[in-house]
Structures are given as C-alpha cells and as structure tokens.
Coordinates of C-alpha atoms in Angstrom, one line a residue:
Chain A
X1 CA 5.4 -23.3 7.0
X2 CA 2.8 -25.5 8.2
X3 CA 0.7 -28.0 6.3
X4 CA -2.3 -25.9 7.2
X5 CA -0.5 -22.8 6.3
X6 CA 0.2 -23.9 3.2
X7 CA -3.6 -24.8 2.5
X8 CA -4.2 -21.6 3.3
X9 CA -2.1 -19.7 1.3
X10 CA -3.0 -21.6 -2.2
X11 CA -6.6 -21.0 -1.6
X12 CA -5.3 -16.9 -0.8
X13 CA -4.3 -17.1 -4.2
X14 CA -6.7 -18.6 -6.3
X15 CA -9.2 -15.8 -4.5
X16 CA -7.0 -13.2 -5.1
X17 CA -6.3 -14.3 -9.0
X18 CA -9.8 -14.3 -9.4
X19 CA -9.7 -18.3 -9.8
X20 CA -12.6 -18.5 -7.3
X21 CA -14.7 -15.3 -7.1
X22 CA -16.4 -13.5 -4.4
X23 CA -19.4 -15.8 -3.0
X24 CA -18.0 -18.7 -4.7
X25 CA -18.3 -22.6 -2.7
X26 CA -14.9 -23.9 -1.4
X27 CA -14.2 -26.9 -3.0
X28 CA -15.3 -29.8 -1.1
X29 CA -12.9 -31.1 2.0
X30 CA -13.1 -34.3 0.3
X31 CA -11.9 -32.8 -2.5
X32 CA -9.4 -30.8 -0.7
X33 CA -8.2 -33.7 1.0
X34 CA -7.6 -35.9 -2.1
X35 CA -5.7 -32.7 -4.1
X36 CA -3.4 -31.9 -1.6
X37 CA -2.8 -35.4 0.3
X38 CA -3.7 -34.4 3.9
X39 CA -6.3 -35.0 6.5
X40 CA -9.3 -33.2 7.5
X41 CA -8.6 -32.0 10.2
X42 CA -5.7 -29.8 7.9
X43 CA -7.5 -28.9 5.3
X44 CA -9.8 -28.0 8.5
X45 CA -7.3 -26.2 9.9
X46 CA -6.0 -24.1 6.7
X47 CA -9.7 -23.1 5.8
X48 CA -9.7 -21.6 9.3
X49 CA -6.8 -19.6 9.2
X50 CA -9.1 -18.1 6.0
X51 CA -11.9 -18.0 8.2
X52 CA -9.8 -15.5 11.0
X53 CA -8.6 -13.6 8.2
X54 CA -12.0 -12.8 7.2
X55 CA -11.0 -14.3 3.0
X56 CA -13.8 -16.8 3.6
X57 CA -16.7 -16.8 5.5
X58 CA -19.0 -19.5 6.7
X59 CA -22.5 -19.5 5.1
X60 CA -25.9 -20.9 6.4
X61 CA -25.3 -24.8 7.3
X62 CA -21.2 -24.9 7.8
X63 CA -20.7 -24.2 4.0
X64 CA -17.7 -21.9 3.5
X65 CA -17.7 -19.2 1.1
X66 CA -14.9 -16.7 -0.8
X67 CA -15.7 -13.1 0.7
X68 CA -18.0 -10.7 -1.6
X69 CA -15.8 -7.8 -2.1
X70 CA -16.7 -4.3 -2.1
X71 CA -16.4 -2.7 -5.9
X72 CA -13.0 -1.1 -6.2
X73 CA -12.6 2.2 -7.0
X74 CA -9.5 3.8 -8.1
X75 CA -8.4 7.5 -7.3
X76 CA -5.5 9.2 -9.5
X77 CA -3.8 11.1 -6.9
X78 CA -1.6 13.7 -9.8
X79 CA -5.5 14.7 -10.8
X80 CA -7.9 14.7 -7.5
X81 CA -6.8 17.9 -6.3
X82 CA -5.3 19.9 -9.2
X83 CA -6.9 23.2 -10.1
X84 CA -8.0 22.3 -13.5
X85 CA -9.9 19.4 -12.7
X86 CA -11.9 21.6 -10.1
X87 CA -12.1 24.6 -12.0
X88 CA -14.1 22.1 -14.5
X89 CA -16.0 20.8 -11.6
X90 CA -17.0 23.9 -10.5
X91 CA -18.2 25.1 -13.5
X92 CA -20.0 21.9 -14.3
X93 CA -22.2 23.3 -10.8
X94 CA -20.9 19.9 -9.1
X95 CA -21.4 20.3 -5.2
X96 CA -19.4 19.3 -2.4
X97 CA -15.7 19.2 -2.3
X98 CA -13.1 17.9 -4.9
X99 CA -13.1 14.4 -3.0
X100 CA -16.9 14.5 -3.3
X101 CA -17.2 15.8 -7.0
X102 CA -14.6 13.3 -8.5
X103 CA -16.9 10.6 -6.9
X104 CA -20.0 11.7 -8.5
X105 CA -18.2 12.7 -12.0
X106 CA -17.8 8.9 -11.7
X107 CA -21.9 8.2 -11.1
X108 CA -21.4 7.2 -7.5
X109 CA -22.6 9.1 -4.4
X110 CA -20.4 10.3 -2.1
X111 CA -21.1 11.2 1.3
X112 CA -18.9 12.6 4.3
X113 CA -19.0 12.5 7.9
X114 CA -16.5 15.7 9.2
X115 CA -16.0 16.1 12.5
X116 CA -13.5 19.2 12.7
X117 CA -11.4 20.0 16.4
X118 CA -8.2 21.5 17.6
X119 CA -5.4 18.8 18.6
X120 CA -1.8 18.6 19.3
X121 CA -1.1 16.1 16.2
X122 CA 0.9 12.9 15.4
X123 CA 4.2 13.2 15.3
X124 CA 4.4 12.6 12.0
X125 CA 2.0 15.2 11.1
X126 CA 3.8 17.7 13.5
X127 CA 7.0 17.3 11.7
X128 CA 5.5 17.6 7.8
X129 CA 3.7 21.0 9.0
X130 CA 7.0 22.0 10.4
X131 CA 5.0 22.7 14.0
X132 CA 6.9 23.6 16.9
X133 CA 6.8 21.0 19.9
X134 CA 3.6 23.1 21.1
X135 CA 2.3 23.9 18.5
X136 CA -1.6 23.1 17.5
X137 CA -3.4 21.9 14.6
X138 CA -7.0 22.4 13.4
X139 CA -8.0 18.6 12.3
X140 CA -10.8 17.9 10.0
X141 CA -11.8 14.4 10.0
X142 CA -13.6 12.6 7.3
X143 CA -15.4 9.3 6.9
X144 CA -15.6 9.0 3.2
X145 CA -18.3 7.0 2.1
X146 CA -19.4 6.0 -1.3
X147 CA -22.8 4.7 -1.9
X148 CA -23.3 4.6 1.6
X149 CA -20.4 2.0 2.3
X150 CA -17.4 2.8 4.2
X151 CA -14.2 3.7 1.8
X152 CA -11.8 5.5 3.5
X153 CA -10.8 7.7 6.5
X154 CA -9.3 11.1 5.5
X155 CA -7.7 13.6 8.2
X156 CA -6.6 16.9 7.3
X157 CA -4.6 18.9 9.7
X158 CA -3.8 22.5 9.3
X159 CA -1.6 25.2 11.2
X160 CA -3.5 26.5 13.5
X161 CA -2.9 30.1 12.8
X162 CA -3.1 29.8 10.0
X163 CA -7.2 28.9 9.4
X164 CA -8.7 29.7 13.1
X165 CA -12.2 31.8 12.5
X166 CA -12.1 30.4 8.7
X167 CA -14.6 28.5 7.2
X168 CA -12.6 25.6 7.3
X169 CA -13.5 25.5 11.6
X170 CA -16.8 24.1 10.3
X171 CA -17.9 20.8 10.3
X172 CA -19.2 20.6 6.9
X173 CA -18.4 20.3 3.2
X174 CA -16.0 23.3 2.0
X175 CA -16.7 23.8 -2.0
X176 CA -14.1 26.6 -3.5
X177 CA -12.2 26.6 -6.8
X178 CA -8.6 25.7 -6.1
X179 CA -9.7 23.5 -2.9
X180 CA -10.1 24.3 0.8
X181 CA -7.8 26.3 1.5
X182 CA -8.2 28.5 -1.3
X183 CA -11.2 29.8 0.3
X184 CA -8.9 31.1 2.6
X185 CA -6.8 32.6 1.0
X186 CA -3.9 30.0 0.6
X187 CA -2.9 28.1 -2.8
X188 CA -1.3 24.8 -2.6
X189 CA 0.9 24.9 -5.3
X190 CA 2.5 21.6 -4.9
X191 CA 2.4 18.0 -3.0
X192 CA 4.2 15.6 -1.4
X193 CA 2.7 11.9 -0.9
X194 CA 4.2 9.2 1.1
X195 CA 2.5 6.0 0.5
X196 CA 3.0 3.7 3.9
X197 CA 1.4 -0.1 4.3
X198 CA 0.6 -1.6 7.2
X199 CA -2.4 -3.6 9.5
X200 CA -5.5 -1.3 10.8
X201 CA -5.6 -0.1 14.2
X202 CA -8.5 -1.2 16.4
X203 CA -10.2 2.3 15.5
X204 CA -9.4 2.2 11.9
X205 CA -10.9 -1.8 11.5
X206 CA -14.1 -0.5 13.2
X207 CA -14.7 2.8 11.8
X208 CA -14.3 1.2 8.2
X209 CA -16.1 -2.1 9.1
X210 CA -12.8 -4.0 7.6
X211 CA -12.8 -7.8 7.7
X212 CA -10.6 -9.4 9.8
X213 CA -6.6 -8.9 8.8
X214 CA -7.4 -6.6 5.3
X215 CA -4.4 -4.6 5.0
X216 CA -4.5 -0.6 4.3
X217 CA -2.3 2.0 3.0
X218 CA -1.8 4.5 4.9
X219 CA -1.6 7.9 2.6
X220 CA 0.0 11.2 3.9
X221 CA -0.5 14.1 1.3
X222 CA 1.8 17.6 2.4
X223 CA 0.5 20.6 0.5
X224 CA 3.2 23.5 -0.3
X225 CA 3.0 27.0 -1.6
X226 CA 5.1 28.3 -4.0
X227 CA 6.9 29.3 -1.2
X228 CA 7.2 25.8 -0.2
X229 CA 5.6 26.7 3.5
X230 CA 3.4 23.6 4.4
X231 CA -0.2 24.1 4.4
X232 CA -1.9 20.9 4.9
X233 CA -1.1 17.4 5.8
X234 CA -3.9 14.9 4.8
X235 CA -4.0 11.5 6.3
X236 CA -6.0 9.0 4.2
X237 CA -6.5 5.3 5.5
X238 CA -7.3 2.8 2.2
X239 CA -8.4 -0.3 3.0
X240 CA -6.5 -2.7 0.3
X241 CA -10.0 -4.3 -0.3
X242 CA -12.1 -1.9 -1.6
X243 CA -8.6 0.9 -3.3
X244 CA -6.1 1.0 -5.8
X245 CA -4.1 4.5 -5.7
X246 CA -3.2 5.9 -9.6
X247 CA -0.3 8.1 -9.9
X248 CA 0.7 10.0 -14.1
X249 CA 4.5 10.6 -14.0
X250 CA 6.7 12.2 -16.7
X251 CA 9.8 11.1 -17.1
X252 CA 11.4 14.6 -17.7
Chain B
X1 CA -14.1 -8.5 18.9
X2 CA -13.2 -10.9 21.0
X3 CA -11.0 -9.7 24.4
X4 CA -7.8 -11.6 22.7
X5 CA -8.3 -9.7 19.1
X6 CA -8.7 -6.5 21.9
X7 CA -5.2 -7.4 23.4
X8 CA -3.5 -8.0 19.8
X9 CA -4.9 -4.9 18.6
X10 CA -3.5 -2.8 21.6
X11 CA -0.4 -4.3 21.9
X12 CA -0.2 -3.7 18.0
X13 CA -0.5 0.0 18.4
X14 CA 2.1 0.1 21.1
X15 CA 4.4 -1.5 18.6
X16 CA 3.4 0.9 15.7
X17 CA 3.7 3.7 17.7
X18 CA 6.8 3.0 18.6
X19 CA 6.2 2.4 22.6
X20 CA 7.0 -0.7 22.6
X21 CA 10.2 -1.0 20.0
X22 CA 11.8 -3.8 18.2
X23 CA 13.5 -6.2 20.2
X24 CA 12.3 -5.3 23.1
X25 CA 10.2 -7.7 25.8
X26 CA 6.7 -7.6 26.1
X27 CA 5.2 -6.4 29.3
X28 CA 5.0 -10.1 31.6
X29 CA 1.3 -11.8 31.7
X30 CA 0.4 -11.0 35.2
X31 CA 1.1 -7.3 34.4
X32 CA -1.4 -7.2 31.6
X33 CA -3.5 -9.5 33.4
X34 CA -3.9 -6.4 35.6
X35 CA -3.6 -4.1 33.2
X36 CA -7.0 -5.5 31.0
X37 CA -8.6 -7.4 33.8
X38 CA -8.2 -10.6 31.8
X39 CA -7.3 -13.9 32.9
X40 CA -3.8 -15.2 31.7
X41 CA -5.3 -17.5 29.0
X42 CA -7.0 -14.9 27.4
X43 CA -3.6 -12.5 27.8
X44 CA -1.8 -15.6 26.2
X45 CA -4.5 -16.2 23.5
X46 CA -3.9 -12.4 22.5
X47 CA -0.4 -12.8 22.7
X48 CA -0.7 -15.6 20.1
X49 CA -2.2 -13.8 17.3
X50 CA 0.5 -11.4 17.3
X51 CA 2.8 -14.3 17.1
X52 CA 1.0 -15.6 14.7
X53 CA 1.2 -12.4 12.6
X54 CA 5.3 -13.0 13.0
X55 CA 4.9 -9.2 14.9
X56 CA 6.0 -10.7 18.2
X57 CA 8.7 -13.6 18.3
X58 CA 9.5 -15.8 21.4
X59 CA 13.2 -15.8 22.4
X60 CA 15.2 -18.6 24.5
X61 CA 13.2 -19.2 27.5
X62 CA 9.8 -18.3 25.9
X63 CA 10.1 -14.7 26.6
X64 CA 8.2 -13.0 24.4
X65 CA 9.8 -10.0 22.1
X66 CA 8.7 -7.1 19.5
X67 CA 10.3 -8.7 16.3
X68 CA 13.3 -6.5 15.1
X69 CA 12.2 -4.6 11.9
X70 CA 14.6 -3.9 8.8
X71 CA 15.5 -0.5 7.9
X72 CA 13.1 1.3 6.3
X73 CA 13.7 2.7 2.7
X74 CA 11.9 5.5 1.3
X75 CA 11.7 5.2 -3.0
X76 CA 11.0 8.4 -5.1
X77 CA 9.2 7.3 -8.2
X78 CA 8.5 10.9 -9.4
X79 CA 12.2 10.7 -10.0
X80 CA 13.3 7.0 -9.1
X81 CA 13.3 7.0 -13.3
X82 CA 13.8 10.3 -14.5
X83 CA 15.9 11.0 -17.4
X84 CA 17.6 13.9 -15.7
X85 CA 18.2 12.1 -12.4
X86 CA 19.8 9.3 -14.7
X87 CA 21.8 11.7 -16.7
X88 CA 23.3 13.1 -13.4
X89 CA 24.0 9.3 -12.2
X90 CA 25.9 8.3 -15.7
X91 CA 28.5 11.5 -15.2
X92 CA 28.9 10.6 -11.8
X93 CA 29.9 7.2 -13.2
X94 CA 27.8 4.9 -10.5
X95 CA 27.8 1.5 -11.8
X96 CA 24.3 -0.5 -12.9
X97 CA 20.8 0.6 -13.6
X98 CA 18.9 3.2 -12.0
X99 CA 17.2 1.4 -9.4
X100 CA 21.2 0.3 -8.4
X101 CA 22.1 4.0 -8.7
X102 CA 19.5 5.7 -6.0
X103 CA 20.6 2.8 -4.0
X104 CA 23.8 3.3 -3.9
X105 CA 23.8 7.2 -4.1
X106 CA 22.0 6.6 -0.9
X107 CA 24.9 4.7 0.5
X108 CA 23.8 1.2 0.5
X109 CA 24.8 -2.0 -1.1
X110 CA 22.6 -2.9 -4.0
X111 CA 22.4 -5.9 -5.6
X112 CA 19.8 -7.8 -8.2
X113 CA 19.3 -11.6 -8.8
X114 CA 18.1 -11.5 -12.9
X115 CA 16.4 -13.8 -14.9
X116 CA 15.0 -13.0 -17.9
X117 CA 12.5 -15.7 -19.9
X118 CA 9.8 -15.2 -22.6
X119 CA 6.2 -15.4 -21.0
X120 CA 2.7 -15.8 -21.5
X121 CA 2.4 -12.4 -19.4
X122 CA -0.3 -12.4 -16.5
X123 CA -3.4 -10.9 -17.7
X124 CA -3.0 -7.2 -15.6
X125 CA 0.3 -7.1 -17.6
X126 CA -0.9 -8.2 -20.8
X127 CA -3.5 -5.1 -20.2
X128 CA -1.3 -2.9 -19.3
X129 CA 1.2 -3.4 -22.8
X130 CA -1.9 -3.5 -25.1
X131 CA -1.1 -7.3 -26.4
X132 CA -3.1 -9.4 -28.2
X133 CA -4.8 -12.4 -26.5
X134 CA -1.2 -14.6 -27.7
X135 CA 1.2 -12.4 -27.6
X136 CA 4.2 -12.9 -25.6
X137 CA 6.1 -11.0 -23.3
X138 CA 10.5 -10.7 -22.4
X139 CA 10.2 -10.7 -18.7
X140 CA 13.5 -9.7 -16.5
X141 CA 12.2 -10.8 -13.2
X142 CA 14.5 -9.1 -10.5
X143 CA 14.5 -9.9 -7.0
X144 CA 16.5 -6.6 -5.4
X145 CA 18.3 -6.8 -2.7
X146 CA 20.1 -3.6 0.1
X147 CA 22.8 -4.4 2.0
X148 CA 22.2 -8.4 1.5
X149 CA 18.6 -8.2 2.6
X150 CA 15.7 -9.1 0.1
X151 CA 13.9 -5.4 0.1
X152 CA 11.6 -6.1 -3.3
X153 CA 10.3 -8.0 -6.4
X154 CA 10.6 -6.1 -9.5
X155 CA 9.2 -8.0 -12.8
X156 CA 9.5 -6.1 -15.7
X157 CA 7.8 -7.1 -19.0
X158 CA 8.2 -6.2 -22.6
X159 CA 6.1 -7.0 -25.3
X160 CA 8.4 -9.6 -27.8
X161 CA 8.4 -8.2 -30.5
X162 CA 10.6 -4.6 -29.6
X163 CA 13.3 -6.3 -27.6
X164 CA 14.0 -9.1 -29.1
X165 CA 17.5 -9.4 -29.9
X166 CA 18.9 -6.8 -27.6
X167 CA 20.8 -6.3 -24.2
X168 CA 17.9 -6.7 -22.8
X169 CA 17.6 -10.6 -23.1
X170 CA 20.7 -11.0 -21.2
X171 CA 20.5 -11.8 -17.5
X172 CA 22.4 -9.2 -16.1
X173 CA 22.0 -5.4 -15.7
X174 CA 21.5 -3.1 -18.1
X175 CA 23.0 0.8 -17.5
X176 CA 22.0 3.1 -20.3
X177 CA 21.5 7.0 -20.1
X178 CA 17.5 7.0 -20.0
X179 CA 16.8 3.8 -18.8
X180 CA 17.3 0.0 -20.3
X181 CA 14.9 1.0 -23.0
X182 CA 16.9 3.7 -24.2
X183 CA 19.8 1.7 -24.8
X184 CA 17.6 -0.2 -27.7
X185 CA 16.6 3.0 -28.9
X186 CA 13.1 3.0 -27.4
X187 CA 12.4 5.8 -25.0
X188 CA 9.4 6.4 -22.6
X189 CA 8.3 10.0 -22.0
X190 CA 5.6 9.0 -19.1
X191 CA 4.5 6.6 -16.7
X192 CA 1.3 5.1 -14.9
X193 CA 1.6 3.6 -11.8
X194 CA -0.9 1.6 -10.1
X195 CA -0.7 0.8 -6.3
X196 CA -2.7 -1.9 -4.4
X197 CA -2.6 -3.5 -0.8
X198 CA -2.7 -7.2 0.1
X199 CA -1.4 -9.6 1.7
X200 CA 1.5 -11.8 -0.1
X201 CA 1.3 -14.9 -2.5
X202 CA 3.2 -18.1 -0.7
X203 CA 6.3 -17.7 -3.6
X204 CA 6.2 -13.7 -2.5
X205 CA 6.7 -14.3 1.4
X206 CA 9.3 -17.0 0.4
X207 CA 11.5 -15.0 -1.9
X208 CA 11.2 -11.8 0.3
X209 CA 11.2 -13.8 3.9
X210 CA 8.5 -11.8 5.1
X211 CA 7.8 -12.2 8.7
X212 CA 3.8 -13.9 8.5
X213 CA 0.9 -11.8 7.5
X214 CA 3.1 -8.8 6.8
X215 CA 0.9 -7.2 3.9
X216 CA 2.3 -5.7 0.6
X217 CA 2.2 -3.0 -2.0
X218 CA 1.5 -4.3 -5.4
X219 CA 3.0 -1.4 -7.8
X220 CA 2.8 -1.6 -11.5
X221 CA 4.3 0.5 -13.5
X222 CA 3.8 0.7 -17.0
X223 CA 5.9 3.2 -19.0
X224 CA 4.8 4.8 -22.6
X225 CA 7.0 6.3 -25.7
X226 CA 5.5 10.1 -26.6
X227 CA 3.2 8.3 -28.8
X228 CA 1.2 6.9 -25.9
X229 CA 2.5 3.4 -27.3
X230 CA 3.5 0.9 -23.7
X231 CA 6.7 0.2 -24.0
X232 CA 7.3 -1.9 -20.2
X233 CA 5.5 -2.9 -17.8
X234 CA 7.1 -3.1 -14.3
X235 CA 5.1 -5.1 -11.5
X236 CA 7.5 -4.1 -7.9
X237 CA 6.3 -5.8 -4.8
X238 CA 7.1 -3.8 -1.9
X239 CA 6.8 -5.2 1.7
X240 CA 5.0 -3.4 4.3
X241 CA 7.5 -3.5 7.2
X242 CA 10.3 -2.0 4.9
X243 CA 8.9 0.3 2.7
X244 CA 7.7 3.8 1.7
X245 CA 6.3 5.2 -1.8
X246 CA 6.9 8.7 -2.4
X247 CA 5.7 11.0 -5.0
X248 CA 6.1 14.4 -5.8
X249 CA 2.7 16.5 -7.2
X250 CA 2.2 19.7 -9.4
X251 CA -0.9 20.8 -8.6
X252 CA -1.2 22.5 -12.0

C-alpha cells in the first residue's frame, strides 16, 4: 500500500463511520500533512484517489468536500412480495404495484419507468427459469425511482409461454392481489434470492447516475409454485449508496 | 466519462461476463487501439484503472492479465443456522460449529482464527443488542478461513451480562446442538439480517487480502430468544469476488 493509499483509505473510514458527514470540509492539507507526517503532494495524491472514487468532491474555489448521500432506504425482502402484506395494501386502495405500494406505505413516492420486450435472456436467468437453449423470455424492465431520484434497476423475466397476450406484455404498472402474475393466473408460492456484489457496468453507473466506483448488489429473486416450476426471475441492481437489504429468518 | 473510464468499463464487462477469464492476457494495445479508435495512451490510461482496481495484474514482461479469482462459495442463511440443519450435523458427528459444519459438509477445509475480548461494542451493534449507552459487549471476532484462503470476517457480540462465565469466553470453537448459545442455555428462535454494500476499511482489505477496490457485503445478523429479547449480534464481512448470499422465502 502506498502512502497515498493509505491517506485515502483513513479518510474512507472516517466518512463511512460517520466521523465526517456528507458535505463536511476535509481537514486542511496543512493539517493533513502535520497528522500523518507526509508531503503535499501525498496528502494530494490520497485526496485524489477520493476524488476518482467520487467519496469527495471538489466544491467552488478547490475546497474538497465529503459526498451528500442519497437517504437510505431499506427493503425487507421476507415481506415485499408476500400475499398478506398486499392483500392489506390492496384493501388500503394503495395503487401501483407491491414495489410501488411499500414505498408509499413509507410516505415516499415512487415512480417507475417499464419498458417491457421479448429477449433471449442472461445466462443466468436462462438457467433459474429452467429455459431451453432457445428458449425466450418476456422482460419487464424497471427504473425504480423514489422521490424522483434514481434507486434501483429491477428486471423481471418470465417464460414466454407462459404470459404472451397477458397483461403483463404491457408497459405499465400491474396492480393485482398476490402480485403480477397472479393476475394471470399463476401464484408464486415461494422464492429463492441470491444476493451477488460486485462494480456497475457502464449501463448500470449511467442509468442510476452512481458516483464514480459505488459498489451494488446485484439481487436475483426466483419465484416457484407449489409445484416448484419457476415463474419469475427478478434482477434488481442496489446501488450500496443509497440500499440496505433486510431479511426475518426463523431458526426452525 | 472519459474515453479511458470507457475502456475500463468495457474491458470490465468482458471480464464479468466471463469473455475474457481469469488469467488470461488482455487483448495487445494496438489491437484495441483499433478496436476503440483510441491512441495507445489513452488504451494504457484505461488499462491502468483496471489495474488499479487489482482486476487486471501485470505478469513478467509487463504483459497484462485478468487476475485469477478464488472459488466462489454460495452461504444459505435461511438454514446456514437452523436448529434442524444443526441437529442433522451433530448425529453425523462433523466436528466444530455450524459455520465449520456447512463447510465441511460441502467438502472443504474450514478453519477459524478466534479471539474473543470484552468491548465497548460499535454503536450499529450496540443498537442491534438493545444495550445501554455503557454497556459492554463479549466479542468472538473470527476471521474464517476455506481451504487456507481468508473467505470472511465474522464478529459476533454478546451483551456481558448473559455470557459471562461460559464456553463462550474461551478462544476456541464452540459445537453445541442449536448453536453456541444453546450450549449456555440461551436459545434464539429468529433472526434479522441486515445487508449493505461498500467498499472495505484498510484493516478489512488487510485481513481478507482483497485484491484493491474489491467491494464488500456488510451482513449483520442479530439473533432473538422467543421473547424478542437479542441474544447476538453477528457482523460477517463477505467479499465481493468470493461470495454469494442465499435465502430461501415463503411467500405466506
């Protein structure tokens, strides 16, 4: 590790403890220089490093400053799409999907962009829909926004056979007791969530306006039937800046 | 963007996707020259960051190569605990605690570097276990390791006053039908576990010799008797480039 480096990453963690909050002042290089025994020009140097990671950002007249972050918001994953919590939802006359109605439950506005199409899918997709090499999948793609800032990306992919002249073909909000596919006809009775963590892709950085080097999870929900016969596979990119992802387990 | 971030980002997908795989060469400079249309120091620049980010790493000669990646491991946590998976584990007589039992049920080498202290606990601990602004924590701070590689971090905390005097203050591991807990008579029924992305602390990327800027999951678990009263709190740090979090959901 270089001197720099190491600048950089003891400023990472007094920003990320809290120590210095969003749209705080750096401490002075003179100060920096005198606490950690090196020259400018590597204080200089660490602060940059900070700078290309998008942590701190340079303010009118050179000053450097911590990032502002975006207000976190925390989904429970056992709860967002169980049949209880939208049968409540539903009856409380909340619009919009379950995504849409846990964000407003929780006084925020949601807002979606869906773009819906017919694809061969990822790889990874093809093989948690158990798809055969050729076979097709209707994707419905979401920018999730809440109060009109960019939170996550969420793709869902379904079987082609099984939704083609549904509902779920158009590009717009799909409200039904029991979820999406529900209105179809088909219950997901249970999930499977594999939680991966990674950089962005180019796409992902731009579509979700991420500073530079913010890491995401990458979030791939399966949905069953009681027959255990995949219906879904949801793809949801969470920017570690702006998510935390809640899971309830019993121990039985 | 600038046209180097453009040729990090696309070689970074090439590399996530799998096209271009570990250890093997980078395409040469005057191929991408043509490829992008860029001139070499702009290829090189691009180059750079990725080396920089410890995703490409230059071998004799100054050849440039996709770093090798460790094995990935996929963890369970809807069961990773269970009582019933641990019952089935203590008949099968597998040695040490549960976390060493999936492992080596799995076929791998598990192995744990203890120590165990009485903290001040960090304050999203001290949240989690309900304690009073001076109450102290027993902390068995793990560092885990498969087949001799450092795969995670797993801190657990308990508050003073229930452990105190048990197996647990002893720096080794504890195997107990239903957990460490259990084995002082304290048993938790459910858990709540809290995921977020970022990138590492220095002592983090030092203990699990993480390749640079190779982001983390920060998961806390914090475990509750049938009362609702927190019995533990576990904080596991789980590295990017050799991890996946799975989790099975009712959607009753």
């Amino acid at each position: 590790m270089t001197k720099a480096q190491e600048v950089a990453y003891d400023l990472r963690e007094q920003i990320e403890s809290g120590h210095l909050a969003g749209g705080a002042a750096l401490p002075s290089e003179s100060k920096m220089m005198s606490q950690y025994g090196y020259s400018r020009e590597t204080i200089r140097a660490g602060v940059r490093l900070l700078v290309e990671e998008g942590l701190v950002v340079t303010g009118q007249g050179q000053g450097k400053y911590v990032r502002e972050d975006y207000p976190p918001v925390v989904w429970n994953w056992t709860t967002l799409e169980s049949r209880s919590r939208h049968a409540t939802a539903v009856e409380g006359r909340t619009a919009g999907d379950q995504w849409a109605s846990a964000i407003a439950e929780n006084g925020n506005a949601p807002r979606q962009d869906i773009t819906v199409s017919i694809v061969e899918p990822p790889a990874h997709v093809r093989e948690c829909l158990e798809l055969p090499a050729d076979g097709l999948a209707v994707a419905r793609k979401r920018v999730r926004y809440i109060d009109n800032r960019p939170y996550a990306l969420a793709d869902s992919y379904f079987p082609q056979e099984l939704v083609t002249g549904t509902p779920l073909m158009e590009p717009r909000d799909v409200s039904a007791p029991g979820g999406v596919l529900a209105s179809v006809g088909l219950v997901q009775a249970k999930y499977r969530d594999e939680i991966s963590v990674r950089m962005p892709t180019r796409q992902e950085a731009a579509l979700l306006a991420l500073p530079a080097a913010t890491p995401i999870a990458e979030h791939t929900r399966t949905g069953y039937d009681a027959d255990g016969r995949p219906l879904r596979c949801m793809v949801t990119i969470l920017p570690g800046d702006r998510h935390k992802i809640l899971y309830e387990v019993s121990a039985d």
